[in-house]
Tab-separated table of C-alpha atoms in Angstrom:
chain	number	residue	atom	x	y	z
A	1	MET	CA	-20.586	-9.254	37.448
A	2	ALA	CA	-17.911	-11.942	37.142
A	3	ASP	CA	-14.623	-10.775	35.604
A	4	ASP	CA	-13.069	-12.363	32.447
A	5	SER	CA	-10.728	-14.641	34.426
A	6	SER	CA	-13.562	-16.240	36.464
A	7	ILE	CA	-15.512	-16.751	33.288
A	8	ARG	CA	-12.606	-18.498	31.638
A	9	LYS	CA	-12.122	-20.787	34.682
A	10	ALA	CA	-15.753	-21.874	34.449
A	11	ASN	CA	-15.639	-22.233	30.646
A	12	PRO	CA	-12.083	-22.986	29.726
A	13	ILE	CA	-11.108	-22.771	26.045
A	14	GLY	CA	-10.380	-26.362	24.797
A	15	SER	CA	-9.840	-25.574	21.078
A	16	TYR	CA	-8.582	-22.588	19.125
A	17	ALA	CA	-8.230	-21.718	15.441
A	18	ALA	CA	-6.320	-18.780	14.008
A	19	ILE	CA	-7.184	-17.245	10.663
A	20	GLY	CA	-5.319	-14.409	8.860
A	21	ASP	CA	-2.242	-13.626	6.880
A	22	SER	CA	1.589	-13.619	7.554
A	23	PHE	CA	1.248	-11.957	10.874
A	24	THR	CA	-0.866	-14.825	12.261
A	25	GLU	CA	1.075	-17.423	10.310
A	26	GLY	CA	4.093	-16.268	12.337
A	27	VAL	CA	6.467	-14.815	9.728
A	28	GLY	CA	9.515	-13.276	11.385
A	29	ASP	CA	9.566	-15.855	14.139
A	30	PRO	CA	11.323	-18.946	12.746
A	31	GLY	CA	11.323	-22.199	14.721
A	32	PRO	CA	14.219	-24.612	14.966
A	33	ASP	CA	12.875	-26.763	12.056
A	34	GLY	CA	12.625	-23.764	9.757
A	35	SER	CA	8.865	-23.372	9.977
A	36	TYR	CA	7.375	-20.292	11.630
A	37	VAL	CA	6.129	-20.092	15.201
A	38	GLY	CA	4.527	-16.779	15.820
A	39	TRP	CA	2.153	-15.180	18.241
A	40	ALA	CA	-0.769	-17.531	17.641
A	41	ASP	CA	1.310	-20.657	18.356
A	42	ARG	CA	2.617	-19.030	21.531
A	43	PHE	CA	-0.879	-17.923	22.526
A	44	ALA	CA	-2.166	-21.493	21.983
A	45	VAL	CA	0.328	-22.719	24.530
A	46	LEU	CA	-0.923	-20.148	27.037
A	47	LEU	CA	-4.512	-21.299	26.390
A	48	ALA	CA	-3.505	-24.915	26.811
A	49	ASP	CA	-1.880	-24.263	30.091
A	50	GLN	CA	-5.189	-23.063	31.528
A	51	LEU	CA	-6.778	-26.472	31.173
A	52	PRO	CA	-6.471	-29.008	34.083
A	53	ALA	CA	-3.393	-31.036	33.896
A	54	PRO	CA	-4.086	-34.500	32.413
A	55	ALA	CA	-3.356	-37.756	34.238
A	56	PRO	CA	0.143	-38.925	33.131
A	57	ALA	CA	0.060	-41.609	30.556
A	58	LEU	CA	2.538	-42.816	28.058
A	59	GLY	CA	2.310	-40.919	24.736
A	60	ASP	CA	-0.224	-38.295	26.050
A	61	SER	CA	0.241	-34.723	25.159
A	62	PRO	CA	1.381	-32.552	28.088
A	63	HIS	CA	-1.468	-30.145	27.194
A	64	GLY	CA	-4.189	-32.725	27.483
A	65	ASP	CA	-7.177	-32.407	25.160
A	66	PHE	CA	-6.471	-28.900	23.970
A	67	ARG	CA	-6.506	-28.671	20.201
A	68	TYR	CA	-5.141	-25.922	17.916
A	69	ALA	CA	-5.381	-25.079	14.139
A	70	ASN	CA	-3.689	-22.230	12.379
A	71	LEU	CA	-5.185	-21.593	8.854
A	72	ALA	CA	-3.304	-18.364	8.182
A	73	ILE	CA	-1.375	-17.901	5.026
A	74	ARG	CA	1.050	-15.127	4.239
A	75	GLY	CA	0.040	-12.521	1.645
A	76	ARG	CA	-3.750	-13.228	1.865
A	77	LEU	CA	-6.173	-10.405	1.262
A	78	LEU	CA	-9.414	-10.087	3.229
A	79	ASP	CA	-11.579	-11.652	0.576
A	80	GLN	CA	-9.220	-14.583	0.220
A	81	ILE	CA	-9.255	-15.214	3.977
A	82	VAL	CA	-13.020	-15.043	4.006
A	83	GLU	CA	-13.237	-17.449	1.006
A	84	GLU	CA	-10.563	-19.910	2.058
A	85	GLN	CA	-10.256	-19.816	5.816
A	86	VAL	CA	-13.554	-18.748	7.276
A	87	PRO	CA	-15.444	-21.810	6.013
A	88	ARG	CA	-12.796	-24.146	7.331
A	89	ALA	CA	-12.966	-22.367	10.796
A	90	LYS	CA	-16.736	-22.811	10.788
A	91	GLU	CA	-16.288	-26.472	9.920
A	92	LEU	CA	-13.878	-26.958	12.817
A	93	ALA	CA	-16.181	-25.052	15.105
A	94	PRO	CA	-13.580	-24.372	17.919
A	95	ASP	CA	-14.263	-22.652	21.110
A	96	LEU	CA	-12.134	-19.593	20.014
A	97	VAL	CA	-11.201	-18.120	16.660
A	98	SER	CA	-8.812	-15.223	16.241
A	99	PHE	CA	-9.550	-13.104	13.190
A	100	CYS	CA	-6.892	-10.720	11.845
A	101	ALA	CA	-7.388	-9.600	8.197
A	102	GLY	CA	-7.261	-6.506	6.063
A	103	GLY	CA	-3.659	-5.457	6.589
A	104	ASN	CA	-2.566	-6.497	3.121
A	105	ASP	CA	-5.552	-4.646	1.635
A	106	ILE	CA	-4.998	-1.420	3.589
A	107	ILE	CA	-1.433	-0.976	2.255
A	108	ARG	CA	-2.654	-1.225	-1.329
A	109	PRO	CA	-3.292	2.062	-3.085
A	110	GLY	CA	-6.939	3.093	-3.366
A	111	THR	CA	-8.283	0.770	-0.705
A	112	ASP	CA	-11.364	2.203	1.111
A	113	PRO	CA	-11.215	1.302	4.843
A	114	ASP	CA	-14.999	1.816	5.078
A	115	ASP	CA	-15.765	-0.754	2.385
A	116	LEU	CA	-13.101	-3.051	3.818
A	117	ALA	CA	-14.778	-2.996	7.199
A	118	GLU	CA	-18.216	-3.785	5.776
A	119	ARG	CA	-16.762	-6.987	4.313
A	120	PHE	CA	-14.993	-7.777	7.522
A	121	GLU	CA	-18.253	-7.413	9.394
A	122	ARG	CA	-20.092	-9.806	7.194
A	123	ALA	CA	-17.392	-12.395	7.922
A	124	VAL	CA	-17.611	-11.791	11.695
A	125	ALA	CA	-21.384	-12.181	11.564
A	126	ASP	CA	-20.960	-15.542	9.737
A	127	LEU	CA	-18.266	-16.763	12.123
A	128	THR	CA	-20.112	-15.935	15.311
A	129	GLN	CA	-22.949	-18.216	14.298
A	130	ALA	CA	-20.730	-21.220	14.173
A	131	VAL	CA	-17.896	-20.815	16.728
A	132	GLY	CA	-17.755	-20.155	20.429
A	133	THR	CA	-15.953	-16.768	20.467
A	134	VAL	CA	-14.388	-14.590	17.847
A	135	MET	CA	-11.451	-12.385	18.920
A	136	VAL	CA	-11.003	-9.436	16.564
A	137	THR	CA	-7.449	-8.095	16.020
A	138	THR	CA	-6.709	-4.444	15.118
A	139	GLY	CA	-3.799	-3.104	13.148
A	140	PHE	CA	-0.548	-1.707	14.452
A	141	ASP	CA	0.271	1.934	14.822
A	142	THR	CA	2.783	2.417	12.006
A	143	ARG	CA	4.032	5.939	12.921
A	144	GLY	CA	7.667	4.514	13.229
A	145	VAL	CA	7.653	2.265	10.166
A	146	PRO	CA	9.142	3.690	6.884
A	147	VAL	CA	6.633	3.857	3.992
A	148	LEU	CA	3.832	2.478	6.123
A	149	ARG	CA	3.781	5.513	8.351
A	150	HIS	CA	1.981	7.361	5.497
A	151	MET	CA	-0.919	4.917	5.829
A	152	ARG	CA	-1.447	5.496	9.461
A	153	GLY	CA	-4.700	7.409	8.944
A	154	LYS	CA	-6.210	4.594	6.910
A	155	ILE	CA	-5.207	2.029	9.502
A	156	ALA	CA	-6.605	4.144	12.335
A	157	THR	CA	-9.872	4.475	10.417
A	158	TYR	CA	-10.150	0.716	9.840
A	159	ASN	CA	-9.363	0.117	13.521
A	160	VAL	CA	-12.163	2.280	14.614
A	161	HIS	CA	-14.559	0.198	12.496
A	162	LEU	CA	-13.118	-3.085	13.844
A	163	ARG	CA	-13.731	-2.009	17.420
A	164	ALA	CA	-17.351	-0.994	16.556
A	165	ILE	CA	-17.816	-4.445	14.842
A	166	ALA	CA	-16.469	-6.196	17.887
A	167	ASP	CA	-18.853	-4.238	20.146
A	168	ARG	CA	-21.812	-5.196	17.968
A	169	TYR	CA	-20.987	-8.897	17.996
A	170	HIS	CA	-19.711	-8.992	21.535
A	171	CYS	CA	-16.174	-10.011	20.459
A	172	PRO	CA	-13.035	-9.517	22.575
A	173	VAL	CA	-10.486	-7.171	20.923
A	174	LEU	CA	-6.766	-7.825	20.616
A	175	ASP	CA	-5.837	-4.083	20.214
A	176	LEU	CA	-2.310	-3.989	18.724
A	177	TRP	CA	-2.483	-0.171	18.223
A	178	SER	CA	-2.299	0.350	21.954
A	179	LEU	CA	0.530	-2.163	22.507
A	180	ARG	CA	3.306	0.435	23.064
A	181	SER	CA	6.152	-2.151	23.335
A	182	VAL	CA	5.862	-3.000	19.585
A	183	GLN	CA	6.834	0.543	18.705
A	184	ASP	CA	10.407	-0.418	19.537
A	185	ARG	CA	12.507	-1.406	16.483
A	186	ARG	CA	13.521	-4.650	18.259
A	187	ALA	CA	9.936	-5.952	18.126
A	188	TRP	CA	10.274	-6.133	14.375
A	189	ASP	CA	12.145	-8.415	11.944
A	190	ALA	CA	14.774	-7.197	9.521
A	191	ASP	CA	12.137	-6.589	6.812
A	192	ARG	CA	10.281	-4.162	9.100
A	193	LEU	CA	6.935	-5.584	7.957
A	194	HIS	CA	6.782	-8.557	10.342
A	195	LEU	CA	7.326	-8.949	14.086
A	196	SER	CA	10.517	-10.501	15.494
A	197	ALA	CA	10.251	-13.498	17.863
A	198	GLU	CA	10.150	-11.105	20.812
A	199	GLY	CA	7.444	-9.049	19.114
A	200	HIS	CA	5.356	-12.087	18.536
A	201	THR	CA	5.804	-13.110	22.106
A	202	ARG	CA	4.554	-9.793	23.394
A	203	VAL	CA	1.436	-10.054	21.163
A	204	ALA	CA	0.725	-13.623	22.488
A	205	LEU	CA	0.910	-12.290	26.052
A	206	ARG	CA	-1.488	-9.458	25.256
A	207	ALA	CA	-3.907	-11.869	23.559
A	208	ALA	CA	-3.973	-13.936	26.737
A	209	GLN	CA	-4.638	-10.832	28.866
A	210	VAL	CA	-7.550	-9.889	26.705
A	211	LEU	CA	-9.195	-13.170	27.704
A	212	GLY	CA	-8.418	-12.650	31.371
A	213	ILE	CA	-5.589	-15.246	31.567
A	214	ALA	CA	-2.693	-14.643	33.862
A	215	VAL	CA	0.556	-14.286	31.912
A	216	PRO	CA	4.169	-14.821	33.036
A	217	ALA	CA	5.343	-11.349	31.852
A	218	ASP	CA	4.028	-7.921	31.036
A	219	PRO	CA	3.759	-7.565	27.260
A	220	ASP	CA	4.282	-3.791	27.599
A	221	GLN	CA	7.322	-3.931	29.821
A	222	ALA	CA	10.165	-1.564	28.823
A	223	TRP	CA	12.905	-2.824	26.585
A	224	PRO	CA	16.555	-2.738	27.911
A	225	PRO	CA	18.362	0.522	27.112
A	226	GLN	CA	20.485	0.515	23.986
A	227	ALA	CA	23.174	2.844	22.615
A	228	GLN	CA	21.977	5.745	20.452
A	229	ARG	CA	22.766	5.258	16.814
A	230	GLY	CA	24.289	8.005	14.576
A	231	SER	CA	22.598	9.451	11.561
A	232	PHE	CA	25.123	7.710	9.254
A	233	GLU	CA	24.355	4.309	10.771
A	234	VAL	CA	20.695	4.866	10.470
A	235	ARG	CA	20.904	6.040	6.816
A	236	ARG	CA	23.062	2.996	5.953
A	237	ASP	CA	20.564	0.660	7.526
A	238	ASN	CA	17.650	2.238	5.671
A	239	ILE	CA	19.457	1.884	2.397
A	240	GLN	CA	20.218	-1.794	3.144
A	241	TRP	CA	16.634	-2.390	4.148
A	242	ALA	CA	15.293	-0.729	0.992
A	243	ARG	CA	17.641	-2.871	-1.251
A	244	GLU	CA	16.926	-6.184	0.485
A	245	HIS	CA	13.259	-5.862	1.459
A	246	LEU	CA	11.462	-2.855	0.091
A	247	VAL	CA	12.427	-3.164	-3.604
A	248	PRO	CA	11.593	-6.848	-3.864
A	249	TRP	CA	8.278	-6.156	-2.050
A	250	ILE	CA	7.300	-3.469	-4.565
A	251	GLY	CA	8.423	-5.643	-7.454
A	252	ARG	CA	6.049	-8.430	-6.282
A	253	ARG	CA	3.176	-5.905	-6.160
A	254	LEU	CA	3.891	-4.645	-9.630
A	255	ARG	CA	3.897	-8.232	-10.972
A	256	GLY	CA	0.748	-9.164	-9.158
A	257	GLU	CA	2.574	-11.768	-7.096
A	258	SER	CA	2.184	-12.724	-3.456
A	259	SER	CA	4.646	-14.296	-0.997
A	260	GLY	CA	1.868	-16.818	-0.282
A	261	ASP	CA	1.040	-17.860	-3.876
A	262	HIS	CA	2.313	-21.367	-3.340
A	263	ALA	CA	1.937	-21.621	0.482
A	264	ALA	CA	-0.552	-23.785	2.468
A	265	ALA	CA	-1.810	-23.466	6.022
A	266	LYS	CA	0.678	-24.933	8.507
A	267	ARG	CA	-2.018	-26.502	10.848
A	268	PRO	CA	-5.195	-27.052	8.806
A	269	ASP	CA	-6.740	-29.355	11.497
A	270	LEU	CA	-7.499	-29.083	15.121
A	271	LEU	CA	-4.702	-31.123	16.559
A	272	PRO	CA	-3.069	-31.473	19.986
A	273	LEU	CA	-0.120	-29.226	20.697
């Protein structure tokens, strides 16, 4: 049987659409113009680099005919993603769709991961009828994340469902739970809820590996050593984090607000890079 890399060479991905929430939008990885970059943007570049180089012409994109859309919007729940983004992804009908959803649902009290997975599966079944390939993305292992570590069991249960769904619909899986390098604090932004630029880069590299694409670096390579922090410094940082990020986040939840209430997709159309 041919391996993934040989299949990709025979059937290169010429278009890609990302759907999801803040993780896929790229929050935590700001670009020079103030907009977010993120793992999906970085992954799109790796995909585009697999296509044959175009003949040089004035005004042509260096990535040739490759096209990319990012429909993700921060704060979106699974049902909102299914209602707003899945129909647009089907309309665009790209070669590849990455589907990451449910994280904002899981962290809400009373959410049933079994019920959530059933709704996710219906969306996957719908998507696979209209697009080339759907890549399913699991949740992170939150054992080292304050507050979210208590939800680790729910996330693990949801992940098991996601892998089973991917098996049933023959979807590649971007397994973030097994990506050990993002257990390091440096892989996360100051809010401890979103990845840093380096964290997003490592996820993009792993996504490319899932599709059998050669990558320029190992996403799980060890981080450089750093000095051990004292308990006072750790406690001070935790207090500052709670004041600047946790309390406002809880406040928005209590008010029924979302960080994405007035946000729009950053790349709603399949456009050249």
